[in-house]
Amino acid sequence: MDLQELPEYSSPYRWVMASVAGIIMTTSFMSLTAFGVAAPAMAQAMGVSASTLATAGVDAFSVGLFVAFFLGHGGIFDTRIKLGVLLAQVFLIVPQVLLPILIPLTKSLLLLVVLRFCQGLMIMMIALFSLQLGGWFRSSQRGISLAAMLGAITLGGAVGGIVTGSLAALGWQDVYFITAGIMVLGSVIYFLFAKDAASHAGDIKKAKVGHHRSAWSYPMTWIMGIVQIPNNWALFTIGGFLPLYAYHLGYQPTQTGNVMFIWGLMGFVAAILGALLGDLRARRDASHRSVINARLRVISFANGAVILGALMILYVAPISYTWFLISALVVACTMATPPNYWASPCNCFPVATMGAGAFAIGLISNSVSAIGPVSSSVLIGTVGWSGVFWVMAVLAALGMLVNLWAMRIPLPIDLEAKRSVTPAGDMGAAVG
């Protein structure tokens, strides 16, 4: 199926949209580092051990990351994207304000779990921005339009670590209040400038008329969900366990912090470069199938970097601190995956199920968020660090095989195009 040109694809305002999406994601992830910085002081205020509080908070947040994609998988935000973003920001900001107020009063670990779970729901913004920017950018520019937003996952954490660390002397409650203010500022900027693409919204409304097929009925939905699992596993493994591994190797907190900052910065760079490479490959093609395959090839390259980096962390990083840094940089190349992955729903699904499809693949790929931290903790305690990084490498290798499979599975957008007999159906199958 050939690609279609929409008026907004040539509008200069599309870059404003990409910028405000990147800003709100950066402020969100930057401010979330407050939990890691404040955890020891919070634990003392609650009368529990720091490890107990950290485990409960991280696990609750991780489960929230998974559940988040249930919220929109039925397509309820397809034409109400800003409403979905507002809901995600409420889930994020309200707990950020309530935690420093209620935790000292209640000393309730259950309340902490509930509020951290709610904050995990903010990840639904990734699917929402994939849809919103898909209406502003053509296939050959969608990767770079998403790169800043998705690169904020690592960059926001890296910068946030420095900002919240510098605020730590004020006390953990003030850290939470100040970072909540940063989140509010990011939200205000987004809602002042964000607009939905009118042509895209109109196409969605027309395409939904008479369309009753579920996104879950397409085999490609399940395959695409699996495609990003290696990336998600690598991100939570490195983000959550690399500091512990650094201490295991005997490195100092300052050295460990530098590694995590460099990893986050390189992740942002990798997201930009991966997006540019995916867009360059997509620019050469004129069909949805060829665009999807071009992006899958870039994702396979990122999987290869994860394999190499995981083995370097395990076998080369112990040699010297320099090799530890280099190993972290190699693993950070996994961030070439998200911009290409989240640029794919608009080329994969017909307009009628585009929103449902984006949330469905997000739900499948984020399933590792619910089980990953616990699984890695068990691996460390049973087979040691070798198990953690070998699992990361093996999953990336399996991901490369899944990518080859995905290149051959019929796309839902092409299947529906063949079935279309009405003008609305044709429109719904051809948006590019």
CSV table of N, CA, C and O in Angstrom, one decimal, residues 16-81:
chain,number,residue,atom,x,y,z
A,16,VAL,N,7.3,22.4,16.3
A,16,VAL,CA,6.9,22.8,17.6
A,16,VAL,C,6.3,21.7,18.4
A,16,VAL,O,6.5,21.5,19.6
A,17,MET,N,5.5,20.9,17.7
A,17,MET,CA,4.9,19.7,18.3
A,17,MET,C,5.9,18.7,18.8
A,17,MET,O,5.8,18.2,19.9
A,18,ALA,N,6.9,18.5,18.0
A,18,ALA,CA,8.0,17.5,18.4
A,18,ALA,C,8.7,18.1,19.6
A,18,ALA,O,9.1,17.3,20.5
A,19,SER,N,8.9,19.4,19.6
A,19,SER,CA,9.7,20.0,20.7
A,19,SER,C,8.9,20.0,22.0
A,19,SER,O,9.5,19.6,23.1
A,20,VAL,N,7.6,20.3,22.0
A,20,VAL,CA,6.9,20.3,23.3
A,20,VAL,C,6.7,18.9,23.8
A,20,VAL,O,6.6,18.7,25.0
A,21,ALA,N,6.6,17.9,22.9
A,21,ALA,CA,6.5,16.5,23.4
A,21,ALA,C,7.8,16.1,24.1
A,21,ALA,O,7.8,15.4,25.1
A,22,GLY,N,9.0,16.6,23.5
A,22,GLY,CA,10.3,16.3,24.1
A,22,GLY,C,10.4,17.0,25.4
A,22,GLY,O,11.0,16.4,26.4
A,23,ILE,N,9.9,18.2,25.5
A,23,ILE,CA,10.0,19.0,26.8
A,23,ILE,C,9.2,18.3,27.9
A,23,ILE,O,9.8,18.1,29.0
A,24,ILE,N,8.0,17.9,27.7
A,24,ILE,CA,7.2,17.3,28.7
A,24,ILE,C,7.7,16.0,29.2
A,24,ILE,O,7.7,15.6,30.3
A,25,MET,N,8.3,15.2,28.2
A,25,MET,CA,8.9,13.9,28.6
A,25,MET,C,10.1,14.1,29.4
A,25,MET,O,10.4,13.4,30.3
A,26,THR,N,10.9,15.1,29.0
A,26,THR,CA,12.2,15.4,29.7
A,26,THR,C,11.9,15.8,31.2
A,26,THR,O,12.5,15.3,32.1
A,27,THR,N,11.0,16.7,31.4
A,27,THR,CA,10.7,17.1,32.7
A,27,THR,C,10.1,16.0,33.5
A,27,THR,O,10.3,15.9,34.7
A,28,SER,N,9.3,15.1,32.9
A,28,SER,CA,8.7,14.0,33.6
A,28,SER,C,9.8,13.0,34.1
A,28,SER,O,9.8,12.7,35.3
A,29,PHE,N,10.7,12.6,33.2
A,29,PHE,CA,11.7,11.6,33.6
A,29,PHE,C,12.8,12.3,34.4
A,29,PHE,O,13.4,11.6,35.3
A,30,MET,N,13.1,13.5,34.2
A,30,MET,CA,14.1,14.2,35.1
A,30,MET,C,13.6,14.2,36.5
A,30,MET,O,14.3,13.9,37.4
A,31,SER,N,12.3,14.6,36.7
A,31,SER,CA,11.8,14.7,38.0
A,31,SER,C,11.6,13.4,38.7
A,31,SER,O,11.6,13.3,40.0
A,32,LEU,N,11.4,12.3,38.0
A,32,LEU,CA,11.2,11.0,38.6
A,32,LEU,C,12.4,10.5,39.3
A,32,LEU,O,12.3,9.6,40.2
A,33,THR,N,13.6,11.1,39.0
A,33,THR,CA,14.8,10.6,39.7
A,33,THR,C,14.7,11.1,41.2
A,33,THR,O,15.6,10.6,42.0
A,34,ALA,N,13.8,11.9,41.6
A,34,ALA,CA,13.6,12.3,43.0
A,34,ALA,C,13.5,11.1,43.9
A,34,ALA,O,14.0,11.1,45.0
A,35,PHE,N,12.8,10.1,43.4
A,35,PHE,CA,12.6,8.9,44.3
A,35,PHE,C,14.0,8.2,44.7
A,35,PHE,O,14.2,7.9,45.8
A,36,GLY,N,14.8,8.1,43.7
A,36,GLY,CA,16.1,7.5,43.9
A,36,GLY,C,17.0,8.3,44.9
A,36,GLY,O,17.6,7.8,45.8
A,37,VAL,N,16.9,9.6,44.7
A,37,VAL,CA,17.7,10.5,45.5
A,37,VAL,C,17.2,10.5,47.0
A,37,VAL,O,17.9,10.5,48.0
A,38,ALA,N,15.8,10.6,47.1
A,38,ALA,CA,15.2,10.7,48.4
A,38,ALA,C,15.0,9.4,49.1
A,38,ALA,O,14.6,9.5,50.3
A,39,ALA,N,15.2,8.3,48.5
A,39,ALA,CA,14.8,7.0,49.1
A,39,ALA,C,15.4,6.8,50.5
A,39,ALA,O,14.7,6.4,51.4
A,40,PRO,N,16.7,7.0,50.7
A,40,PRO,CA,17.2,6.8,52.1
A,40,PRO,C,16.6,7.6,53.2
A,40,PRO,O,16.2,7.2,54.2
A,41,ALA,N,16.4,8.9,52.8
A,41,ALA,CA,15.7,9.8,53.8
A,41,ALA,C,14.3,9.5,54.0
A,41,ALA,O,13.7,9.5,55.1
A,42,MET,N,13.6,9.1,53.0
A,42,MET,CA,12.2,8.6,53.1
A,42,MET,C,12.1,7.4,53.9
A,42,MET,O,11.2,7.3,54.8
A,43,ALA,N,13.0,6.5,53.7
A,43,ALA,CA,13.0,5.2,54.5
A,43,ALA,C,13.2,5.5,56.0
A,43,ALA,O,12.5,4.9,56.9
A,44,GLN,N,14.1,6.5,56.3
A,44,GLN,CA,14.3,6.9,57.7
A,44,GLN,C,13.0,7.5,58.3
A,44,GLN,O,12.7,7.2,59.5
A,45,ALA,N,12.4,8.3,57.5
A,45,ALA,CA,11.1,9.0,58.0
A,45,ALA,C,10.0,7.9,58.2
A,45,ALA,O,9.2,8.1,59.1
A,46,MET,N,10.0,6.9,57.5
A,46,MET,CA,9.0,5.8,57.6
A,46,MET,C,9.4,4.7,58.6
A,46,MET,O,8.5,3.9,59.0
A,47,GLY,N,10.6,4.7,59.0
A,47,GLY,CA,11.0,3.7,59.9
A,47,GLY,C,11.2,2.3,59.3
A,47,GLY,O,11.0,1.3,59.9
A,48,VAL,N,11.6,2.3,58.0
A,48,VAL,CA,11.8,1.0,57.3
A,48,VAL,C,13.2,1.1,56.7
A,48,VAL,O,13.8,2.1,56.6
A,49,SER,N,13.7,-0.1,56.3
A,49,SER,CA,15.0,-0.1,55.7
A,49,SER,C,15.0,0.5,54.3
A,49,SER,O,14.0,0.5,53.6
A,50,ALA,N,16.1,1.1,53.9
A,50,ALA,CA,16.2,1.7,52.5
A,50,ALA,C,16.0,0.7,51.4
A,50,ALA,O,15.3,1.0,50.4
A,51,SER,N,16.4,-0.5,51.6
A,51,SER,CA,16.2,-1.6,50.6
A,51,SER,C,14.8,-2.0,50.4
A,51,SER,O,14.3,-2.2,49.3
A,52,THR,N,14.1,-2.0,51.6
A,52,THR,CA,12.6,-2.4,51.5
A,52,THR,C,11.9,-1.3,50.8
A,52,THR,O,11.0,-1.6,49.9
A,53,LEU,N,12.1,0.0,51.1
A,53,LEU,CA,11.4,1.1,50.5
A,53,LEU,C,11.8,1.1,49.0
A,53,LEU,O,10.9,1.3,48.1
A,54,ALA,N,13.0,1.0,48.6
A,54,ALA,CA,13.5,1.1,47.2
A,54,ALA,C,12.8,-0.1,46.4
A,54,ALA,O,12.3,0.2,45.3
A,55,THR,N,12.8,-1.3,47.0
A,55,THR,CA,12.2,-2.4,46.3
A,55,THR,C,10.8,-2.2,46.0
A,55,THR,O,10.2,-2.4,44.9
A,56,ALA,N,10.0,-1.8,47.1
A,56,ALA,CA,8.6,-1.6,47.0
A,56,ALA,C,8.3,-0.5,45.9
A,56,ALA,O,7.4,-0.6,45.1
A,57,GLY,N,9.1,0.6,46.0
A,57,GLY,CA,8.8,1.8,45.1
A,57,GLY,C,9.1,1.4,43.7
A,57,GLY,O,8.3,1.8,42.8
A,58,VAL,N,10.2,0.8,43.4
A,58,VAL,CA,10.6,0.4,42.1
A,58,VAL,C,9.7,-0.6,41.5
A,58,VAL,O,9.3,-0.5,40.3
A,59,ASP,N,9.3,-1.6,42.2
A,59,ASP,CA,8.4,-2.7,41.7
A,59,ASP,C,7.1,-2.1,41.4
A,59,ASP,O,6.4,-2.4,40.4
A,60,ALA,N,6.5,-1.2,42.3
A,60,ALA,CA,5.2,-0.7,42.1
A,60,ALA,C,5.2,0.2,40.8
A,60,ALA,O,4.3,0.2,40.0
A,61,PHE,N,6.3,1.0,40.7
A,61,PHE,CA,6.4,1.9,39.5
A,61,PHE,C,6.5,1.0,38.2
A,61,PHE,O,5.8,1.3,37.2
A,62,SER,N,7.2,-0.1,38.3
A,62,SER,CA,7.4,-1.0,37.1
A,62,SER,C,6.1,-1.6,36.7
A,62,SER,O,5.8,-1.7,35.5
A,63,VAL,N,5.3,-2.0,37.7
A,63,VAL,CA,4.0,-2.6,37.4
A,63,VAL,C,3.1,-1.6,36.7
A,63,VAL,O,2.3,-1.8,35.8
A,64,GLY,N,3.2,-0.3,37.2
A,64,GLY,CA,2.4,0.8,36.6
A,64,GLY,C,2.8,1.0,35.2
A,64,GLY,O,1.9,1.3,34.3
A,65,LEU,N,4.1,0.8,34.8
A,65,LEU,CA,4.5,1.0,33.4
A,65,LEU,C,3.8,0.0,32.5
A,65,LEU,O,3.5,0.3,31.4
A,66,PHE,N,3.5,-1.2,33.1
A,66,PHE,CA,2.8,-2.3,32.3
A,66,PHE,C,1.3,-2.0,32.2
A,66,PHE,O,0.8,-2.0,31.1
A,67,VAL,N,0.7,-1.7,33.3
A,67,VAL,CA,-0.7,-1.4,33.3
A,67,VAL,C,-1.1,-0.2,32.5
A,67,VAL,O,-2.2,-0.1,32.0
A,68,ALA,N,-0.2,0.8,32.4
A,68,ALA,CA,-0.5,2.0,31.7
A,68,ALA,C,-1.1,1.8,30.3
A,68,ALA,O,-2.0,2.5,29.9
A,69,PHE,N,-0.6,0.7,29.6
A,69,PHE,CA,-1.1,0.5,28.2
A,69,PHE,C,-2.4,-0.2,28.2
A,69,PHE,O,-3.0,-0.4,27.1
A,70,PHE,N,-3.0,-0.6,29.3
A,70,PHE,CA,-4.4,-1.0,29.3
A,70,PHE,C,-5.3,0.2,29.1
A,70,PHE,O,-6.5,0.1,28.7
A,71,LEU,N,-4.9,1.4,29.6
A,71,LEU,CA,-5.8,2.5,29.7
A,71,LEU,C,-6.3,3.0,28.3
A,71,LEU,O,-7.4,3.6,28.2
A,72,GLY,N,-5.5,2.8,27.3
A,72,GLY,CA,-5.9,3.4,26.0
A,72,GLY,C,-5.9,2.4,24.9
A,72,GLY,O,-6.0,2.7,23.7
A,73,HIS,N,-5.8,1.1,25.2
A,73,HIS,CA,-5.7,0.1,24.2
A,73,HIS,C,-7.0,-0.1,23.4
A,73,HIS,O,-6.9,-0.7,22.3
A,74,GLY,N,-8.1,0.4,23.9
A,74,GLY,CA,-9.3,0.3,23.1
A,74,GLY,C,-9.5,1.5,22.1
A,74,GLY,O,-10.5,1.5,21.5
A,75,GLY,N,-8.5,2.3,22.1
A,75,GLY,CA,-8.6,3.5,21.1
A,75,GLY,C,-9.4,4.7,21.7
A,75,GLY,O,-9.8,5.6,20.9
A,76,ILE,N,-9.6,4.7,23.0
A,76,ILE,CA,-10.4,5.8,23.5
A,76,ILE,C,-9.8,7.2,23.4
A,76,ILE,O,-10.4,8.2,23.5
A,77,PHE,N,-8.4,7.2,23.3
A,77,PHE,CA,-7.8,8.5,23.2
A,77,PHE,C,-7.4,8.9,21.7
A,77,PHE,O,-6.7,9.8,21.5
A,78,ASP,N,-7.9,8.1,20.8
A,78,ASP,CA,-7.5,8.3,19.4
A,78,ASP,C,-7.7,9.8,18.9
A,78,ASP,O,-6.9,10.4,18.2
A,79,THR,N,-8.8,10.3,19.3
A,79,THR,CA,-9.2,11.7,18.9
A,79,THR,C,-9.2,12.6,20.1
A,79,THR,O,-9.7,13.8,20.1
A,80,ARG,N,-8.7,12.1,21.3
A,80,ARG,CA,-8.6,12.9,22.5
A,80,ARG,C,-7.2,12.7,23.1
A,80,ARG,O,-7.1,12.4,24.3
A,81,ILE,N,-6.2,13.0,22.3
A,81,ILE,CA,-4.8,12.7,22.7
A,81,ILE,C,-4.5,13.6,23.9
A,81,ILE,O,-3.8,13.2,24.9
